[in-house]
Amino acid sequence: MPRQPIVARTLAELDRVTACYRTEVGRIALVTTMGALHAGHLALVRFAQTKARRVIVSIFVNPTQFAPHEDFGSYPRTFETDFAALRATGVDLVWAPKAEVMYPPGFATRVAPEGPAVVGLEDKFRPHFFGGVATVVAKLFTQVRPHMAIFGEKDYQQLKVVTRMAADLDLRLDVIGVPTVREPDGLALSSRNVYLSAEERARAPALHRVLRECAARIVEGKPLAAVTTDGAAELERTGFVVDYLAARHAETLAPIDSAADGPIRLLVAARLGKTRLIDNIGV
Ligand code: PAF
């Protein structure tokens, strides 16, 4: 039976434990989460355990990355079940600060990411998002001071934004991306999948299916613009409202005209009813 993880809720508690970890031989890994943990998060934890002696998981539903009309209030908060899953997985420390610890009265500083944060994908539809993510992740990295941080490729643009931010601010850690975990029917695991009705859940795997079909057509040599336009139309026929389906340079996320300008990442965001889903694959 794995040991009970330590729970730190204040910076003093966090510092006390991480100071001990830093006297040990071996590396410290951080997995940042907003809770509502699923098998995708636990895959990040298990990956971290293969790379580091100590694994710290942060749980914080970050208000600054939600717009007023988004789901901050209703975002699933499931600390007890999250903690049980982290305990079973053998995590060392859970960093679960309250909002007033992360954003005390008078808080007045934000990180404003550029580069992959302003390429017209998630940033176009959620303009507040990456500023909030970069700010909270910069704080989490500074608080925990891990040797590495593990992020899912499911939020591919976020992975690129955080990687750039950590390098640009000299935060001296490795940001490592881990492949997306999927349901057997291809749907990427997401804390927001719980919002889908049974009927929407049955349609949702089309997102991954269409991405795979688009990738196959690109490999066959079809023009990128035609492939993504057809893919978006197919998703609309399946009942999605598409925000974007784009073929981008896999590293910079810059728009590209042809497969020769790659490597290519296909990225999609689309709504089924009230639920917004994102996904991506390499070509
Ligand atoms: O991917 C998430 O869960 C969040 O955006 C993150 C990185 C934990 C920042 O709040």
Short mmCIF file of C-alpha atoms in Angstrom, two decimals, residues 29-256:
data_model
loop_
_atom_site.label_atom_id
_atom_site.label_comp_id
_atom_site.label_asym_id
_atom_site.label_seq_id
_atom_site.Cartn_x
_atom_site.Cartn_y
_atom_site.Cartn_z
CA ALA A 29 8.91 16.31 -10.91
CA LEU A 30 5.80 18.47 -10.89
CA VAL A 31 2.47 17.58 -12.52
CA THR A 32 0.20 20.64 -12.57
CA THR A 33 -3.56 20.00 -12.55
CA MET A 34 -6.87 21.65 -11.79
CA GLY A 35 -8.08 18.43 -10.13
CA ALA A 36 -11.02 16.37 -11.49
CA LEU A 37 -8.30 13.82 -12.17
CA HIS A 38 -8.75 11.11 -14.79
CA ALA A 39 -6.54 8.38 -16.26
CA GLY A 40 -4.75 10.98 -18.42
CA HIS A 41 -3.50 12.84 -15.33
CA LEU A 42 -2.49 9.59 -13.66
CA ALA A 43 -0.51 8.63 -16.80
CA LEU A 44 1.42 11.91 -16.33
CA VAL A 45 2.07 10.99 -12.71
CA ARG A 46 3.28 7.50 -13.62
CA PHE A 47 5.52 8.95 -16.34
CA ALA A 48 6.93 11.41 -13.77
CA GLN A 49 7.65 8.52 -11.40
CA THR A 50 9.88 6.91 -14.05
CA LYS A 51 11.92 10.13 -14.32
CA ALA A 52 12.08 11.51 -10.78
CA ARG A 53 12.54 10.40 -7.18
CA ARG A 54 9.82 12.73 -5.89
CA VAL A 55 6.55 13.53 -7.64
CA ILE A 56 4.51 16.56 -6.62
CA VAL A 57 1.00 17.14 -8.00
CA SER A 58 -0.57 20.59 -7.78
CA ILE A 59 -4.33 20.92 -7.63
CA PHE A 60 -5.61 24.44 -8.17
CA VAL A 61 -8.61 25.59 -10.20
CA ASN A 62 -7.04 28.76 -11.55
CA PRO A 63 -9.57 31.60 -11.79
CA THR A 64 -7.40 33.78 -14.04
CA GLN A 65 -7.58 31.39 -17.00
CA PHE A 66 -11.40 31.45 -17.15
CA ALA A 67 -13.40 34.25 -18.81
CA PRO A 68 -16.46 35.47 -16.88
CA HIS A 69 -18.83 33.46 -19.15
CA GLU A 70 -16.82 30.22 -18.80
CA ASP A 71 -17.17 27.31 -16.37
CA PHE A 72 -14.98 28.39 -13.40
CA GLY A 73 -17.94 28.16 -11.00
CA SER A 74 -19.11 24.75 -12.19
CA TYR A 75 -15.66 23.24 -12.92
CA PRO A 76 -15.67 19.84 -11.17
CA ARG A 77 -13.99 20.03 -7.74
CA THR A 78 -13.37 16.52 -6.47
CA PHE A 79 -10.52 16.75 -3.97
CA GLU A 80 -11.38 13.59 -1.98
CA THR A 81 -11.48 11.28 -5.02
CA ASP A 82 -8.45 13.05 -6.55
CA PHE A 83 -6.51 12.52 -3.33
CA ALA A 84 -7.47 8.82 -3.20
CA ALA A 85 -6.27 8.34 -6.79
CA LEU A 86 -2.99 10.14 -6.07
CA ARG A 87 -2.50 8.08 -2.96
CA ALA A 88 -3.04 4.84 -4.90
CA THR A 89 -0.54 6.02 -7.51
CA GLY A 90 2.11 6.75 -4.85
CA VAL A 91 2.47 10.54 -5.23
CA ASP A 92 4.72 12.16 -2.58
CA LEU A 93 3.17 15.59 -2.15
CA VAL A 94 -0.07 17.32 -3.15
CA TRP A 95 0.24 21.11 -3.43
CA ALA A 96 -3.30 22.42 -3.01
CA PRO A 97 -3.18 26.16 -2.27
CA LYS A 98 -6.31 28.22 -1.67
CA ALA A 99 -7.03 31.09 -4.08
CA GLU A 100 -5.84 33.63 -1.49
CA VAL A 101 -2.46 31.89 -1.28
CA MET A 102 -1.99 32.07 -5.07
CA TYR A 103 -3.57 35.49 -5.52
CA PRO A 104 -3.32 37.41 -2.22
CA PRO A 105 -4.96 40.84 -1.88
CA GLY A 106 -3.05 43.36 -3.97
CA PHE A 107 -1.82 40.78 -6.49
CA ALA A 108 -0.99 42.85 -9.60
CA THR A 109 1.39 40.96 -11.89
CA ARG A 110 0.63 38.86 -14.94
CA VAL A 111 2.82 36.98 -17.39
CA ALA A 112 1.89 37.96 -20.97
CA PRO A 113 3.06 35.12 -23.25
CA GLU A 114 3.64 35.69 -26.96
CA GLY A 115 5.02 33.37 -29.66
CA PRO A 116 2.93 30.16 -29.56
CA ALA A 117 0.38 31.95 -27.33
CA VAL A 118 -0.69 34.31 -30.13
CA VAL A 119 -1.00 32.13 -33.23
CA GLY A 120 -4.78 32.35 -33.63
CA LEU A 121 -5.83 28.96 -32.20
CA GLU A 122 -7.07 28.74 -28.57
CA ASP A 123 -5.96 32.35 -28.06
CA LYS A 124 -8.44 33.53 -30.70
CA PHE A 125 -11.40 31.95 -28.92
CA ARG A 126 -10.15 32.30 -25.32
CA PRO A 127 -8.06 35.53 -25.36
CA HIS A 128 -7.65 35.56 -21.56
CA PHE A 129 -6.54 31.91 -21.35
CA PHE A 130 -2.78 31.77 -21.90
CA GLY A 131 -2.09 34.86 -19.79
CA GLY A 132 -3.84 33.09 -16.90
CA VAL A 133 -2.09 29.78 -17.57
CA ALA A 134 1.37 31.33 -17.96
CA THR A 135 0.92 33.37 -14.78
CA VAL A 136 -0.22 30.47 -12.61
CA VAL A 137 2.28 27.99 -14.07
CA ALA A 138 5.16 30.48 -13.60
CA LYS A 139 4.06 30.80 -9.96
CA LEU A 140 3.78 27.01 -9.51
CA PHE A 141 7.25 26.49 -11.03
CA THR A 142 8.71 29.20 -8.78
CA GLN A 143 6.99 27.85 -5.67
CA VAL A 144 7.87 24.17 -6.21
CA ARG A 145 11.19 24.60 -8.07
CA PRO A 146 11.01 21.16 -9.70
CA HIS A 147 13.70 19.76 -12.00
CA MET A 148 11.00 18.87 -14.53
CA ALA A 149 7.33 19.45 -15.20
CA ILE A 150 5.14 16.97 -17.06
CA PHE A 151 2.32 18.19 -19.31
CA GLY A 152 -0.16 16.32 -21.51
CA GLU A 153 0.01 16.79 -25.29
CA LYS A 154 -3.79 16.97 -25.27
CA ASP A 155 -3.42 20.72 -24.52
CA TYR A 156 -0.77 21.05 -27.21
CA GLN A 157 -0.72 24.83 -27.51
CA GLN A 158 -0.54 25.09 -23.71
CA LEU A 159 2.46 22.71 -23.74
CA LYS A 160 4.24 24.96 -26.25
CA VAL A 161 3.35 28.15 -24.35
CA VAL A 162 4.58 26.76 -21.03
CA THR A 163 7.78 25.40 -22.60
CA ARG A 164 8.55 28.82 -24.13
CA MET A 165 7.66 30.66 -20.91
CA ALA A 166 9.92 28.44 -18.76
CA ALA A 167 12.84 28.96 -21.16
CA ASP A 168 12.26 32.71 -21.54
CA LEU A 169 12.04 33.32 -17.77
CA ASP A 170 15.11 31.12 -17.04
CA LEU A 171 13.08 28.91 -14.74
CA ARG A 172 15.66 26.12 -15.19
CA LEU A 173 13.50 23.06 -15.55
CA ASP A 174 12.64 20.65 -18.32
CA VAL A 175 9.05 20.77 -19.59
CA ILE A 176 8.19 17.32 -20.93
CA GLY A 177 5.12 16.47 -23.04
CA VAL A 178 3.38 13.09 -22.74
CA PRO A 179 1.05 11.63 -25.42
CA THR A 180 -2.71 12.01 -24.99
CA VAL A 181 -4.58 9.19 -23.26
CA ARG A 182 -7.76 8.18 -25.12
CA GLU A 183 -10.91 6.18 -24.53
CA PRO A 184 -11.06 2.97 -26.60
CA ASP A 185 -13.20 4.85 -29.17
CA GLY A 186 -10.53 7.56 -29.58
CA LEU A 187 -12.03 10.38 -27.48
CA ALA A 188 -9.23 12.19 -25.64
CA LEU A 189 -9.65 12.04 -21.87
CA SER A 190 -10.66 15.42 -20.45
CA SER A 191 -12.15 16.63 -17.18
CA ARG A 192 -14.82 18.34 -19.30
CA ASN A 193 -16.04 15.07 -20.89
CA VAL A 194 -18.39 14.72 -17.87
CA TYR A 195 -20.42 17.63 -19.32
CA LEU A 196 -21.39 15.56 -22.42
CA SER A 197 -24.91 14.09 -22.59
CA ALA A 198 -25.14 10.41 -23.62
CA GLU A 199 -26.04 11.46 -27.14
CA GLU A 200 -23.14 13.95 -27.37
CA ARG A 201 -20.75 11.38 -25.91
CA ALA A 202 -21.69 8.99 -28.73
CA ARG A 203 -20.83 11.67 -31.34
CA ALA A 204 -17.65 12.93 -29.63
CA PRO A 205 -15.16 10.32 -31.02
CA ALA A 206 -15.70 11.88 -34.49
CA LEU A 207 -13.23 14.57 -33.40
CA HIS A 208 -10.32 12.11 -33.31
CA ARG A 209 -11.60 10.12 -36.31
CA VAL A 210 -11.67 13.26 -38.49
CA LEU A 211 -8.17 14.26 -37.32
CA ARG A 212 -6.87 10.83 -38.35
CA GLU A 213 -8.63 11.05 -41.74
CA CYS A 214 -7.13 14.51 -42.30
CA ALA A 215 -3.65 13.23 -41.39
CA ALA A 216 -4.02 10.33 -43.85
CA ARG A 217 -5.06 12.70 -46.66
CA ILE A 218 -2.08 14.99 -45.95
CA VAL A 219 0.25 11.98 -46.13
CA GLU A 220 -1.36 11.12 -49.51
CA GLY A 221 -0.33 14.59 -50.71
CA LYS A 222 -3.68 16.44 -50.64
CA PRO A 223 -3.43 20.27 -50.18
CA LEU A 224 -3.57 21.32 -46.50
CA ALA A 225 -6.29 23.95 -47.00
CA ALA A 226 -8.64 21.49 -48.75
CA VAL A 227 -8.01 18.82 -46.11
CA THR A 228 -8.80 21.08 -43.16
CA THR A 229 -11.84 22.66 -44.86
CA ASP A 230 -13.26 19.20 -45.66
CA GLY A 231 -12.47 17.96 -42.14
CA ALA A 232 -14.28 20.91 -40.54
CA ALA A 233 -17.30 20.34 -42.81
CA GLU A 234 -17.40 16.65 -41.82
CA LEU A 235 -17.37 17.65 -38.12
CA GLU A 236 -20.21 20.14 -38.68
CA ARG A 237 -22.23 17.34 -40.36
CA THR A 238 -21.65 15.21 -37.24
CA GLY A 239 -23.18 17.95 -35.07
CA PHE A 240 -20.11 19.92 -33.95
CA VAL A 241 -19.76 23.69 -34.16
CA VAL A 242 -16.11 24.04 -35.20
CA ASP A 243 -13.95 26.86 -33.78
CA TYR A 244 -10.90 25.77 -35.79
CA LEU A 245 -9.36 22.78 -37.52
CA ALA A 246 -5.84 23.77 -38.55
CA ALA A 247 -2.61 22.28 -39.82
CA ARG A 248 0.28 24.11 -38.13
CA HIS A 249 4.03 23.78 -37.73
CA ALA A 250 4.41 21.28 -34.90
CA GLU A 251 7.02 23.33 -33.01
CA THR A 252 6.11 27.00 -33.58
CA LEU A 253 2.40 26.48 -34.31
CA ALA A 254 2.84 29.01 -37.14
CA PRO A 255 0.48 28.62 -40.14
CA ILE A 256 2.00 26.62 -43.00
#
